[in-house]
Amino acid sequence: MITDKIKNDIDEIQPGVIADRRHLHEHPELGFQEQETSKFVIQRLEALGVEDIRTGIAVTGVTALIHGTKPGEGKCVLLRADMDALPIIEENAVEYVSQNKGVMHACGHDAHTAMLLGTARVLLDNRDQFSGTVKLLFQPSEEWGTGGALPMIEQGVLEDPHVDAVFGQHVSSGDPTGEIQVSGGPIAAAADSFKITVQGKGGHGASPHQAVDPIIIATNIISTLQTIVSRSVDPMKSTVVSVCNIHSGFADNVIPDTCELGGTVRTFDPALRDSAQEKLTKIAETVAEAMGGTATVDYHRGYPATINDDAMAELVRQAAAVAVGEDLSKPLEAGMGAEDFSYFLENRPGAFWMVGCRNEEKGMTWPHHHPRFDVDEDSMAFGIKTMVNVVLTYLAS
Ligand code: NI
């Protein structure tokens, strides 16, 4: 369990953690392009004397090991930080503003990476306090494409040594600095996307009877898609179906040939995920057919739902209560966003928690992915204390 000495150690290294975070913030890189970020992480790990540094996993991913020296049974716990930034032009007027114009750490992954480096430093200095192994994992591209978690897992990061449990954390500008939020069960949704192409038959706007209007077919598909949630999902469960874009036509007197719709489907429950895909496809195809056209559905499955293990979430809750105080350890309300830490949780027991980083006085209240998003750096000490105590608690259990 975390001691007052370790808590003091964490407070003492804060200037270094903040410097690391600011360096990363100034030099943001997009998903799977984190070359400089990765080099920086490797350099830091080498300077600390961390063992078995492996690089270039899923392009820029890095893992490394810290071995406890306390005699005892040796479990292995994985700690994950994501490293990528977003294609956003930063609008903050801070001295550590992004030097890579058009790219910005607007989700706090700079803080996640800095916190994991800080956690590594503290665990190394206190390796006589635990038995077993800590595997540090720095992941590319949480925000983009297929994500970096799945290819890292496919390249074997959960083995050699075999990982027994997985933990990760995310800053949250919706919650005050210092609050640690965790709960068992689903905390983030499966995020799927779809594209529906309606094929009609173009013609003169004055002669609809000689055409098959893809726009009116599309609007009927959109309304009928609303019945997936309202009429077929158990009201006590959650699903979202949102049509987020629609493209068709160019003139005021021409019925176009085609209409394209795009959107997202969010679910927690794998059975609801399957049935939403099935119903969406059937509605699009049959509504179009009934109206004399056709619809082609291109359905893409994104990250699965992020589901915390109940026992591991309880371990984090208790570890956080000891590390930062009972009053700051709170339950986490699930949201319909997505997070590719889900792949780690599909493969191993573990938990993912939120670290509040909102500070009204400092004006750090902007939402994630906003050009003015910023992290209250005081939050990082709370995240490190929690992560260190999760490790100590888990490896002693
Ligand atoms: Ni994020």
PDB file of N, CA and C and ligand atoms in Angstrom, residues 82 107 109 112 142-143 170, ligand 1:
ATOM      1  N   ASP A  82      -1.854   6.321 -23.623  1.00  0.00           N
ATOM      2  CA  ASP A  82      -1.905   6.583 -25.064  1.00  0.00           C
ATOM      3  C   ASP A  82      -1.105   7.855 -25.358  1.00  0.00           C
ATOM      4  N   CYS A 107      -6.860  16.062 -25.998  1.00  0.00           N
ATOM      5  CA  CYS A 107      -7.612  15.061 -25.226  1.00  0.00           C
ATOM      6  C   CYS A 107      -6.872  14.692 -23.952  1.00  0.00           C
ATOM      7  N   HIS A 109      -3.732  13.218 -23.804  1.00  0.00           N
ATOM      8  CA  HIS A 109      -2.850  12.049 -23.890  1.00  0.00           C
ATOM      9  C   HIS A 109      -1.409  12.424 -23.542  1.00  0.00           C
ATOM     10  N   HIS A 112      -1.380  11.737 -19.968  1.00  0.00           N
ATOM     11  CA  HIS A 112      -1.358  10.293 -19.694  1.00  0.00           C
ATOM     12  C   HIS A 112       0.072   9.753 -19.801  1.00  0.00           C
ATOM     13  N   GLU A 142      -4.821   6.234 -30.157  1.00  0.00           N
ATOM     14  CA  GLU A 142      -6.116   5.885 -29.557  1.00  0.00           C
ATOM     15  C   GLU A 142      -7.251   6.515 -30.352  1.00  0.00           C
ATOM     16  N   GLU A 143      -6.949   7.647 -31.012  1.00  0.00           N
ATOM     17  CA  GLU A 143      -8.004   8.459 -31.625  1.00  0.00           C
ATOM     18  C   GLU A 143      -8.300   8.083 -33.071  1.00  0.00           C
ATOM     19  N   HIS A 170      -7.609   8.090 -17.697  1.00  0.00           N
ATOM     20  CA  HIS A 170      -7.847   9.174 -18.651  1.00  0.00           C
ATOM     21  C   HIS A 170      -8.210  10.421 -17.859  1.00  0.00           C
TER      22      HIS A 170
HETATM   23 NI    NI B   1      -8.642  10.515 -25.105  1.00  0.00          NI
END
